Tab-separated table of C-alpha atoms and ligand atoms in Angstrom:
chain	number	residue	atom	x	y	z
S	259	MET	CA	18.449	-10.980	27.836
S	260	THR	CA	17.459	-8.320	25.171
S	261	LYS	CA	20.583	-7.936	22.297
S	262	THR	CA	22.256	-5.240	20.989
S	263	ILE	CA	23.197	-5.600	16.773
S	264	CYS	CA	25.604	-2.855	15.429
S	265	ILE	CA	25.668	-2.508	11.646
S	266	ARG	CA	29.171	-0.747	11.845
S	267	ASN	CA	30.314	2.280	9.716
S	268	ALA	CA	28.195	1.932	7.223
S	269	ALA	CA	29.053	3.473	4.199
S	270	TRP	CA	24.990	5.203	3.552
S	271	ILE	CA	22.586	5.664	6.724
S	272	ILE	CA	19.306	7.903	5.309
S	273	GLY	CA	18.801	7.721	8.902
S	274	TRP	CA	16.269	10.778	9.884
S	275	SER	CA	17.158	14.248	11.193
S	276	GLU	CA	14.776	16.227	14.201
S	277	ALA	CA	16.021	20.369	13.304
S	278	GLN	CA	15.643	19.660	9.906
S	279	ASP	CA	12.436	17.599	10.309
S	280	ASP	CA	13.462	15.520	7.211
S	281	HIS	CA	15.738	11.858	5.715
S	282	VAL	CA	19.239	13.507	5.295
S	283	TYR	CA	22.165	11.378	4.718
S	284	LEU	CA	25.129	9.949	7.490
S	285	ARG	CA	28.139	8.583	6.414
S	286	ASP	CA	30.855	6.429	7.438
S	287	GLY	CA	28.623	6.138	10.777
S	288	ASP	CA	26.595	3.319	12.939
S	289	VAL	CA	23.750	2.227	13.444
S	290	ALA	CA	22.908	-0.658	16.221
S	291	TRP	CA	20.284	-1.558	18.435
S	292	THR	CA	18.689	-2.908	21.510
S	293	GLY	CA	16.144	-5.496	21.200
S	294	ASP	CA	13.455	-3.973	18.847
S	295	ARG	CA	14.647	0.080	19.435
S	296	LEU	CA	17.418	2.157	17.165
S	297	VAL	CA	19.976	3.169	20.314
S	298	GLN	CA	22.290	5.161	17.520
S	299	VAL	CA	21.658	6.170	14.407
S	300	GLY	CA	25.108	7.364	12.374
S	301	GLY	CA	28.670	8.588	14.457
S	302	ARG	CA	30.217	5.613	16.491
S	303	TYR	CA	28.149	3.151	19.485
S	304	GLU	CA	30.605	3.125	21.958
S	305	GLY	CA	28.182	0.367	23.889
S	306	THR	CA	28.629	-3.626	24.129
S	307	VAL	CA	27.397	-5.860	21.079
S	308	ASP	CA	26.676	-8.413	21.050
S	309	THR	CA	26.304	-9.117	17.241
S	310	GLU	CA	28.357	-7.105	14.530
S	311	ILE	CA	27.389	-6.265	11.739
S	312	ASP	CA	30.728	-5.023	8.668
S	313	GLY	CA	28.513	-1.837	6.997
S	314	ARG	CA	31.215	-0.917	4.452
S	315	THR	CA	29.867	-2.436	1.648
S	316	ARG	CA	26.756	-1.805	2.954
S	317	LEU	CA	23.387	1.519	3.019
S	318	VAL	CA	21.453	1.310	5.612
S	319	MET	CA	18.022	3.434	5.183
S	320	PRO	CA	13.635	2.826	6.829
S	321	GLY	CA	11.645	0.734	5.762
S	322	LEU	CA	9.399	0.680	3.745
S	323	ILE	CA	5.203	1.591	4.240
S	324	ASP	CA	2.642	-0.617	2.211
S	325	ILE	CA	-0.759	2.044	2.769
S	326	HIS	CA	-2.692	-0.202	1.079
S	327	CYS	CA	-1.936	-3.662	-0.745
S	328	HIS	CA	-4.647	-6.418	-1.208
S	329	PRO	CA	-2.102	-9.247	-0.736
S	330	THR	CA	-5.282	-12.071	-0.958
S	331	GLN	CA	-6.425	-10.744	-4.511
S	332	THR	CA	-2.931	-8.684	-6.497
S	333	PRO	CA	0.001	-11.202	-6.362
S	334	ILE	CA	-2.999	-14.535	-7.817
S	335	TYR	CA	-4.469	-11.781	-10.594
S	336	ARG	CA	-1.651	-12.076	-13.030
S	337	GLY	CA	-1.524	-12.387	-15.791
S	338	PHE	CA	-5.710	-11.853	-16.148
S	339	VAL	CA	-5.738	-7.679	-14.563
S	340	GLU	CA	-2.516	-5.800	-16.730
S	341	GLU	CA	-4.521	-5.021	-20.098
S	342	PHE	CA	-8.166	-5.473	-19.795
S	343	GLY	CA	-9.987	-3.531	-18.231
S	344	ASP	CA	-13.854	-2.535	-20.116
S	345	PRO	CA	-13.552	-0.024	-22.437
S	346	ARG	CA	-17.061	0.710	-22.232
S	347	LEU	CA	-16.842	1.068	-18.258
S	348	PHE	CA	-14.619	3.700	-18.595
S	349	PHE	CA	-11.835	0.535	-18.456
S	350	ASN	CA	-12.751	0.629	-14.747
S	351	GLY	CA	-14.086	-1.931	-13.078
S	352	ARG	CA	-13.269	-5.758	-14.815
S	353	GLN	CA	-16.341	-6.940	-13.926
S	354	ASP	CA	-16.323	-10.160	-16.079
S	355	PHE	CA	-12.982	-10.698	-15.064
S	356	ARG	CA	-14.013	-10.436	-11.840
S	357	GLN	CA	-17.439	-12.530	-11.497
S	358	SER	CA	-15.262	-15.759	-13.177
S	359	PHE	CA	-12.714	-15.986	-11.024
S	360	VAL	CA	-13.951	-15.456	-8.040
S	361	GLN	CA	-11.221	-16.980	-4.815
S	362	ASP	CA	-12.821	-19.568	-2.399
S	363	GLU	CA	-9.972	-19.823	1.002
S	364	PRO	CA	-7.456	-21.674	-0.400
S	365	ALA	CA	-6.462	-19.271	-3.158
S	366	MET	CA	-6.938	-16.493	-0.340
S	367	ARG	CA	-4.491	-18.360	1.384
S	368	ALA	CA	-2.191	-18.879	-0.891
S	369	SER	CA	-2.192	-15.256	-2.670
S	370	ALA	CA	-1.763	-13.495	0.885
S	371	ARG	CA	1.826	-15.479	1.913
S	372	TYR	CA	2.976	-15.327	-0.915
S	373	GLY	CA	2.538	-11.314	-1.507
S	374	LEU	CA	3.685	-11.205	1.911
S	375	ALA	CA	7.139	-12.871	1.335
S	376	GLU	CA	7.067	-11.086	-1.841
S	377	MET	CA	6.831	-7.392	-0.439
S	378	ALA	CA	9.307	-8.494	2.832
S	379	ALA	CA	12.037	-8.947	-0.320
S	380	ALA	CA	11.382	-5.285	-1.611
S	381	GLY	CA	11.960	-3.472	1.400
S	382	ILE	CA	8.905	-3.499	3.189
S	383	THR	CA	8.188	-3.441	5.907
S	384	THR	CA	4.750	-1.624	7.271
S	385	ILE	CA	1.878	-2.992	5.827
S	386	VAL	CA	-2.221	-1.907	5.247
S	387	ASP	CA	-2.829	-4.929	4.263
S	388	LEU	CA	-7.080	-4.813	3.022
S	389	SER	CA	-8.991	-7.775	2.950
S	390	HIS	CA	-11.976	-9.727	3.374
S	391	ALA	CA	-11.812	-11.028	6.359
S	392	TYR	CA	-10.613	-15.055	6.143
S	393	PRO	CA	-9.686	-17.827	8.639
S	394	GLY	CA	-6.446	-17.950	9.169
S	395	TRP	CA	-5.408	-14.417	8.371
S	396	LEU	CA	-3.676	-13.189	11.637
S	397	ASP	CA	-1.102	-16.986	11.340
S	398	ILE	CA	-0.144	-15.707	8.071
S	399	LEU	CA	0.786	-12.517	9.019
S	400	ASP	CA	1.785	-13.458	12.042
S	401	GLU	CA	4.167	-16.469	10.249
S	402	SER	CA	5.160	-13.244	7.781
S	403	GLY	CA	7.266	-11.444	10.396
S	404	LEU	CA	5.980	-8.577	8.587
S	405	ARG	CA	4.274	-4.546	11.009
S	406	VAL	CA	0.463	-5.092	10.075
S	407	TRP	CA	-2.620	-2.951	10.094
S	408	VAL	CA	-5.483	-5.438	10.574
S	409	ALA	CA	-8.093	-3.844	7.459
S	410	PRO	CA	-10.503	-5.806	7.024
S	411	MET	CA	-13.047	-4.280	5.270
S	412	PHE	CA	-16.562	-4.471	5.243
S	413	ARG	CA	-19.725	-2.905	3.481
S	414	SER	CA	-23.176	-3.301	2.207
S	415	ALA	CA	-23.586	-4.287	-1.318
S	416	ARG	CA	-20.944	-5.200	-4.039
S	417	TRP	CA	-20.672	-4.247	-7.846
S	418	TRP	CA	-22.559	-5.941	-10.256
S	419	ALA	CA	-21.881	-5.726	-14.010
S	420	SER	CA	-24.488	-7.312	-16.216
S	421	THR	CA	-24.687	-5.584	-19.312
S	422	GLY	CA	-20.945	-4.262	-19.168
S	423	GLN	CA	-22.019	-0.589	-19.739
S	424	GLU	CA	-23.217	-0.094	-15.794
S	425	THR	CA	-21.385	-0.653	-13.247
S	426	ARG	CA	-24.254	-1.821	-10.432
S	427	TYR	CA	-24.816	-1.756	-6.844
S	428	ASP	CA	-26.063	-5.695	-5.332
S	429	TRP	CA	-26.723	-4.091	-2.047
S	430	SER	CA	-26.881	-7.426	0.826
S	431	GLU	CA	-29.822	-7.839	3.333
S	432	ASP	CA	-28.314	-6.422	6.249
S	433	MET	CA	-26.857	-4.041	4.860
S	434	GLY	CA	-22.946	-4.685	5.861
S	435	ALA	CA	-24.321	-5.441	9.426
S	436	ALA	CA	-23.113	-8.844	9.414
S	437	ALA	CA	-19.253	-7.357	7.520
S	438	PHE	CA	-19.003	-5.371	9.859
S	439	ALA	CA	-19.501	-7.409	12.897
S	440	GLU	CA	-17.247	-9.348	11.770
S	441	ALA	CA	-15.154	-7.432	11.280
S	442	CYS	CA	-14.998	-6.069	14.819
S	443	GLU	CA	-13.879	-9.218	16.073
S	444	VAL	CA	-11.212	-9.171	13.906
S	445	MET	CA	-9.516	-6.151	14.810
S	446	ASP	CA	-10.091	-6.531	18.409
S	447	ALA	CA	-8.151	-10.075	18.096
S	448	ALA	CA	-5.492	-8.028	15.845
S	449	GLU	CA	-4.764	-5.506	18.482
S	450	SER	CA	-4.320	-8.538	21.000
S	451	HIS	CA	-2.464	-10.424	18.791
S	452	PRO	CA	0.984	-11.030	21.670
S	453	ASN	CA	3.001	-11.018	18.654
S	454	GLY	CA	2.553	-6.677	19.481
S	455	ARG	CA	2.927	-6.150	15.389
S	456	PHE	CA	-0.290	-5.530	15.211
S	457	SER	CA	-2.517	-2.746	14.849
S	458	ALA	CA	-6.029	-2.860	13.302
S	459	MET	CA	-7.832	-0.337	11.008
S	460	VAL	CA	-11.457	0.689	10.336
S	461	ALA	CA	-12.418	0.098	6.674
S	462	PRO	CA	-15.626	0.651	5.718
S	463	ALA	CA	-14.469	-1.170	1.452
S	464	GLN	CA	-16.100	1.711	-0.581
S	465	ILE	CA	-17.272	4.869	-0.216
S	466	ASP	CA	-20.414	3.856	-3.103
S	467	THR	CA	-20.461	0.803	-1.395
S	468	CYS	CA	-21.235	1.481	1.974
S	469	THR	CA	-24.460	2.805	2.844
S	470	THR	CA	-24.110	6.152	4.527
S	471	GLU	CA	-25.573	4.626	7.895
S	472	LEU	CA	-23.058	1.973	8.007
S	473	LEU	CA	-19.799	4.912	7.408
S	474	GLN	CA	-21.192	6.763	9.929
S	475	GLN	CA	-20.926	3.115	12.566
S	476	ALA	CA	-17.061	3.179	10.967
S	477	ILE	CA	-16.429	7.433	12.193
S	478	ALA	CA	-18.222	6.656	15.884
S	479	LEU	CA	-15.632	2.943	16.063
S	480	ALA	CA	-12.287	5.110	14.325
S	481	ALA	CA	-12.746	8.372	16.698
S	482	GLU	CA	-14.116	5.575	19.778
S	483	THR	CA	-11.412	3.536	20.093
S	484	GLY	CA	-8.284	5.610	18.189
S	485	ARG	CA	-7.963	3.880	14.869
S	486	THR	CA	-6.950	5.450	11.380
S	487	LEU	CA	-10.378	5.556	9.282
S	488	PHE	CA	-9.338	3.983	5.935
S	489	THR	CA	-12.044	3.395	2.506
S	490	HIS	CA	-11.634	3.569	-1.191
S	491	GLY	CA	-13.280	6.288	-2.062
S	492	ALA	CA	-12.760	9.254	-5.442
S	493	GLN	CA	-11.217	6.205	-7.141
S	494	SER	CA	-12.876	6.403	-10.444
S	495	TYR	CA	-15.398	8.121	-13.380
S	496	PRO	CA	-17.868	5.726	-12.500
S	497	GLU	CA	-17.896	6.098	-8.825
S	498	PHE	CA	-17.917	9.976	-8.935
S	499	ASN	CA	-21.123	9.559	-11.096
S	500	GLN	CA	-22.345	7.666	-8.658
S	501	MET	CA	-21.318	10.524	-5.816
S	502	ALA	CA	-23.022	13.555	-8.020
S	503	ARG	CA	-25.880	11.882	-8.646
S	504	LEU	CA	-27.155	10.110	-5.665
S	505	HIS	CA	-25.984	13.290	-3.343
S	506	ASP	CA	-25.278	16.708	-5.308
S	507	LYS	CA	-22.198	16.469	-4.358
S	508	SER	CA	-18.120	14.553	-5.017
S	509	PRO	CA	-16.373	12.064	-3.177
S	510	VAL	CA	-15.042	14.219	-1.574
S	511	ALA	CA	-17.039	16.351	-0.802
S	512	TYR	CA	-19.854	13.750	0.289
S	513	MET	CA	-17.335	12.705	2.958
S	514	ASP	CA	-16.291	15.473	4.627
S	515	GLU	CA	-19.825	16.422	5.060
S	516	ILE	CA	-20.325	13.123	6.786
S	517	GLY	CA	-17.486	13.312	8.392
S	518	PHE	CA	-15.208	11.530	7.062
S	519	LEU	CA	-12.034	13.721	6.023
S	520	GLY	CA	-9.416	14.096	9.252
S	521	GLU	CA	-6.211	13.906	10.588
S	522	ARG	CA	-6.551	10.155	11.380
S	523	THR	CA	-8.146	9.228	7.865
S	524	ILE	CA	-6.682	7.615	4.461
S	525	ILE	CA	-8.351	8.171	1.225
S	526	GLY	CA	-7.704	5.515	-1.551
S	527	HIS	CA	-7.064	7.469	-4.014
S	528	ALA	CA	-8.713	10.403	-4.301
S	529	VAL	CA	-8.179	10.478	-8.082
S	530	PHE	CA	-11.102	12.297	-9.854
S	531	THR	CA	-11.354	15.239	-6.964
S	532	ASP	CA	-13.263	18.051	-8.133
S	533	GLU	CA	-9.574	19.458	-9.771
S	534	HIS	CA	-9.144	16.085	-12.937
S	535	PRO	CA	-9.519	17.570	-16.030
S	536	TRP	CA	-11.919	14.955	-17.188
S	537	LEU	CA	-14.469	15.797	-14.756
S	538	LEU	CA	-16.476	18.766	-15.396
S	539	TRP	CA	-17.680	20.183	-12.198
S	540	LYS	CA	-18.831	23.317	-10.743
S	541	THR	CA	-16.628	23.374	-7.421
S	542	ARG	CA	-12.207	23.699	-7.352
S	543	GLU	CA	-12.902	23.185	-3.425
S	544	ASP	CA	-11.549	19.019	-2.774
S	545	LEU	CA	-8.138	19.361	-2.391
S	546	ASP	CA	-8.254	22.748	0.378
S	547	LEU	CA	-11.047	19.937	2.356
S	548	LEU	CA	-8.125	17.119	2.383
S	549	ALA	CA	-5.773	19.453	3.158
S	550	LYS	CA	-7.986	22.132	5.779
S	551	SER	CA	-8.686	18.623	7.891
S	552	GLY	CA	-5.310	17.212	7.701
S	553	THR	CA	-6.625	13.648	4.865
S	554	THR	CA	-3.603	11.553	3.712
S	555	ILE	CA	-4.467	10.365	0.761
S	556	ALA	CA	-3.083	6.524	-0.676
S	557	HIS	CA	-1.549	7.747	-3.784
S	558	CYS	CA	-1.042	4.081	-5.612
S	559	PRO	CA	-0.520	4.922	-9.739
S	560	THR	CA	0.077	2.024	-11.449
S	561	ILE	CA	-2.675	0.087	-10.533
S	562	PHE	CA	-4.591	3.735	-12.672
S	563	VAL	CA	-3.035	4.448	-15.089
S	564	ARG	CA	-3.159	0.119	-16.063
S	565	ASP	CA	-6.846	1.740	-17.428
S	566	GLY	CA	-4.869	4.390	-18.476
S	567	THR	CA	-5.801	6.577	-15.550
S	568	LEU	CA	-3.630	9.159	-13.971
S	569	LEU	CA	-4.008	11.386	-11.042
S	570	HIS	CA	-3.654	15.152	-11.981
S	571	HIS	CA	-0.590	15.411	-9.899
S	572	ILE	CA	0.157	14.298	-7.204
S	573	GLY	CA	2.977	17.155	-7.072
S	574	ALA	CA	-0.398	19.868	-6.537
S	575	TYR	CA	-1.485	17.285	-3.599
S	576	MET	CA	1.519	17.983	-1.315
S	577	ASP	CA	2.040	21.702	-2.345
S	578	ALA	CA	-2.055	22.240	-1.249
S	579	GLY	CA	-1.207	20.990	2.168
S	580	VAL	CA	-3.023	17.312	1.622
S	581	ASN	CA	-0.577	14.132	3.656
S	582	VAL	CA	0.322	11.033	0.944
S	583	ALA	CA	1.021	7.972	1.196
S	584	ILE	CA	2.191	5.662	-1.204
S	585	GLY	CA	0.454	2.300	-1.283
S	586	THR	CA	0.707	-0.798	-4.013
S	587	ASP	CA	-2.927	-2.578	-4.571
S	588	THR	CA	-1.801	-4.399	-7.071
S	589	HIS	CA	1.594	-6.039	-8.619
S	590	PRO	CA	4.082	-5.871	-8.072
S	591	GLN	CA	4.236	-5.581	-5.049
S	592	ASN	CA	7.145	-3.629	-4.793
S	593	MET	CA	7.316	0.437	-3.440
S	594	LEU	CA	10.646	1.100	-4.452
S	595	GLU	CA	9.546	1.060	-8.484
S	596	GLU	CA	5.300	2.844	-6.935
S	597	ILE	CA	7.608	5.335	-5.944
S	598	ARG	CA	8.945	5.878	-8.912
S	599	ALA	CA	5.987	5.532	-10.709
S	600	ALA	CA	4.232	7.727	-7.967
S	601	GLU	CA	7.195	10.576	-9.653
S	602	LEU	CA	7.059	9.548	-13.911
S	603	LEU	CA	4.044	9.796	-13.829
S	604	ALA	CA	3.395	13.381	-11.770
S	605	ARG	CA	5.798	14.864	-14.358
S	606	ALA	CA	2.888	12.794	-17.654
S	607	ALA	CA	0.004	13.826	-15.014
S	608	ALA	CA	1.848	17.863	-14.452
S	609	GLY	CA	4.699	18.367	-17.813
S	610	PRO	CA	6.940	21.533	-16.262
S	611	ARG	CA	4.771	22.725	-13.392
S	612	HIS	CA	4.986	19.091	-11.736
S	613	THR	CA	6.542	19.512	-8.768
S	614	SER	CA	7.115	15.919	-7.332
S	615	ASN	CA	10.688	14.639	-7.309
S	616	THR	CA	12.384	11.009	-5.060
S	617	ALA	CA	13.566	12.687	-1.754
S	618	ARG	CA	9.422	13.971	-1.480
S	619	LEU	CA	7.679	11.061	-2.285
S	620	PHE	CA	10.151	8.500	-0.542
S	621	ARG	CA	9.275	10.375	2.746
S	622	ALA	CA	5.184	10.135	1.452
S	623	ALA	CA	6.332	6.166	1.619
S	624	THR	CA	7.903	6.775	5.381
S	625	ALA	CA	7.162	9.223	7.257
S	626	GLY	CA	3.892	10.417	5.538
S	627	ALA	CA	1.857	7.320	6.060
S	628	ALA	CA	3.438	7.256	9.887
S	629	LYS	CA	2.016	10.274	10.463
S	630	VAL	CA	-1.756	9.003	9.121
S	631	LEU	CA	-1.049	6.518	11.679
S	632	GLY	CA	-0.888	7.877	14.031
S	633	ARG	CA	3.227	6.789	14.771
S	634	ASP	CA	6.457	8.414	14.668
S	635	ASP	CA	8.275	5.965	15.695
S	636	ILE	CA	8.332	3.423	12.087
S	637	GLY	CA	9.117	5.183	8.630
S	638	ARG	CA	12.812	6.654	10.174
S	639	LEU	CA	15.971	5.709	11.210
S	640	ALA	CA	16.683	7.633	14.845
S	641	PRO	CA	17.307	6.211	17.814
S	642	GLY	CA	14.077	5.510	20.354
S	643	ALA	CA	12.182	4.814	16.447
S	644	LYS	CA	10.927	0.480	16.072
S	645	ALA	CA	14.347	-1.280	14.387
S	646	ASP	CA	12.705	-1.169	11.420
S	647	LEU	CA	15.411	-1.472	8.359
S	648	VAL	CA	16.011	-2.174	4.697
S	649	THR	CA	20.119	-2.944	4.392
S	650	PHE	CA	21.937	-3.117	-0.293
S	651	ASP	CA	24.492	-3.901	-0.801
S	652	LEU	CA	26.550	-1.346	-1.926
S	653	ASP	CA	28.754	-3.748	-4.524
S	654	HIS	CA	25.523	-4.730	-6.216
S	655	PRO	CA	26.506	-3.923	-9.818
S	656	GLN	CA	22.859	-2.030	-9.858
S	657	MET	CA	24.238	0.070	-7.128
S	658	HIS	CA	27.434	1.601	-9.368
S	659	PRO	CA	27.737	4.610	-9.550
S	660	MET	CA	27.026	5.460	-6.350
S	661	ARG	CA	25.942	9.335	-6.519
S	662	ASP	CA	23.175	9.639	-5.036
S	663	PRO	CA	21.778	6.042	-2.917
S	664	LEU	CA	18.614	7.871	-3.191
S	665	ARG	CA	18.024	8.367	-7.000
S	666	THR	CA	19.588	5.038	-7.695
S	667	ILE	CA	17.722	3.042	-5.200
S	668	VAL	CA	14.753	4.351	-6.817
S	669	HIS	CA	14.901	4.830	-10.241
S	670	GLN	CA	17.597	2.318	-10.929
S	671	ALA	CA	18.527	-0.986	-8.240
S	672	ALA	CA	14.851	-0.728	-7.028
S	673	GLU	CA	14.515	-3.686	-4.783
S	674	ARG	CA	17.492	-5.521	-6.769
S	675	ALA	CA	20.527	-4.947	-4.045
S	676	ILE	CA	19.019	-5.415	-0.835
S	677	ASP	CA	20.408	-8.044	1.203
S	678	ASN	CA	19.005	-7.359	5.041
S	679	VAL	CA	16.019	-6.241	6.153
S	680	TYR	CA	15.204	-6.691	9.603
S	681	VAL	CA	11.736	-5.702	11.872
S	682	ASP	CA	11.420	-4.832	15.199
S	683	GLY	CA	15.342	-5.718	15.293
S	684	GLU	CA	14.097	-9.364	13.593
S	685	ILE	CA	15.695	-10.924	10.413
S	686	VAL	CA	12.476	-11.392	7.679
S	687	VAL	CA	14.912	-11.046	4.204
S	688	ALA	CA	18.513	-12.051	4.734
S	689	GLN	CA	20.479	-12.509	1.721
S	690	GLY	CA	17.364	-11.157	-0.217
S	691	GLN	CA	16.014	-14.006	0.453
S	692	PRO	CA	12.456	-13.839	3.070
S	693	THR	CA	13.380	-16.139	5.690
S	694	ARG	CA	9.763	-16.582	7.763
S	695	ILE	CA	8.011	-17.506	4.545
S	696	ASP	CA	9.634	-20.189	1.583
S	697	TRP	CA	8.809	-17.275	-1.147
S	698	ARG	CA	9.523	-20.805	-3.393
S	699	GLU	CA	7.108	-22.788	-2.248
S	700	ALA	CA	4.837	-20.047	-2.044
S	701	ALA	CA	4.814	-19.953	-5.892
S	702	GLU	CA	4.297	-23.110	-6.307
S	703	ALA	CA	1.400	-22.961	-4.476
S	704	LEU	CA	0.360	-19.953	-5.719
S	705	THR	CA	0.060	-21.081	-9.430
S	706	ARG	CA	-1.716	-24.281	-8.339
S	707	GLU	CA	-4.290	-22.347	-6.603
S	708	GLN	CA	-4.537	-19.440	-9.979
S	709	ALA	CA	-4.861	-22.541	-11.694
S	710	ARG	CA	-7.558	-23.967	-9.740
S	711	ILE	CA	-9.751	-21.261	-10.076
S	712	ALA	CA	-9.260	-20.615	-13.153
S	713	GLY	CA	-10.263	-23.939	-13.957
S	714	LYS	CA	-13.717	-23.447	-12.451
S	715	ALA	CA	-13.734	-19.746	-14.163
S	716	GLY	CA	-15.200	-20.701	-17.425
S	717	ASP	CA	-13.977	-20.044	-20.821
S	718	ILE	CA	-11.676	-17.744	-18.707
S	719	ASP	CA	-9.035	-16.471	-22.165
S	720	ALA	CA	-12.164	-15.846	-24.146
S	721	ILE	CA	-12.192	-12.729	-20.652
S	722	ILE	CA	-8.790	-12.176	-20.783
S	723	PRO	CA	-7.228	-13.647	-23.720
S	724	LEU	CA	-2.955	-14.295	-23.596
S	725	ALA	CA	-1.080	-11.734	-24.597
S	726	LEU	CA	-0.291	-14.095	-27.596
S	727	ALA	CA	-1.812	-16.698	-29.731
S	728	TYR	CA	0.027	-19.267	-29.306
S	729	GLY	CA	1.575	-21.030	-32.693
S	730	SER	CA	0.785	-23.640	-35.108
L	880	LIG	ZN1	-7.956	-0.818	-3.184
């Protein structure tokens, strides 16, 4: 028997209004679900209830959608990548670190388990996991309880920097054919997984590391299967130069030319469009190409600003009609902090001309992401939608005073006041603690694995010095 759970008399609900086509505040109402689907959002639920939860000191909001994350990498990079881009590579790449700190499969698994628990605790209920396929991947995702778009990355080349002055491309003999075949197997396995929470995404890794032929195979597969298509593109100054040199086009114009853009396409990160003031480029058409094609960009501001890079500016993208979604891409994998960073950095980039705000960016992190995933039943709280939701404890000091819940969450409390998180109506975080993965145990394993890989990485402290010297 499917059970009905009801959060009774929730003080605040961030519900979805069909009429207003947006999130709206609701006061003093019920949020009820039967099995994995919401049956009531706001007002009074009169049906039979199996479990009742007191909502009088709770806020209920839709689970966040992290459109771009790399769980196998980002947690284990902590302490290494926060401050050290290579100045001779426009602060991009950190090739010295990545060429030394090479993860094996146990290290990837430890990083992923930690990262998935971290995301659940931060109110993230859906993720796009961009990883190179590894054994045990789907088992770890299943353990997490999260809803996942499994996006196995494949490519024809990897980046290489031998002189530290130039990004080079080490092309594989088969130009990515084996990686593509492996990714296809993983995508099929994800879609046929019995948990019902997995979908697949076609993910050629980067626009500059894939041959046009490989990208066209990816486009064809996405069209044939109805899967969303993803790549990293227009993401760095060196990459823009590489694409301009090869194709005499901006990366976005190249993607348009080969048919990569579209309503089910995500570009991470489209920072270096031809609008970017640091580029001396002849056209001003990229935002239009993105908007007219219905393409979504995955905006992940924190990792860029670490290198001193700023997208100019996210409000202008939205004003042009580009669909925007938000991702974490790096640590901390905290969408609420990422929304805040997106808003503040848009103001830094645009000054008084900025046009982004908290509501627009929250929408990007929920309904905006759902759109490109082809779903209208996640990223919103409405009857019939999935019961993917987050509750906040309004008694938490960080939630006071409670004039405006969304601003309080994004600009002050972030995940600190989260008590429960549900995916498909099932609890994955209780009283702030992940219930599926033992986060403390995962943290200890992550520490062990980071130390083990760093131990094989030569003099890693010379490549990435500590923030402070040891005292003598
Ligand atoms: Zn990325």
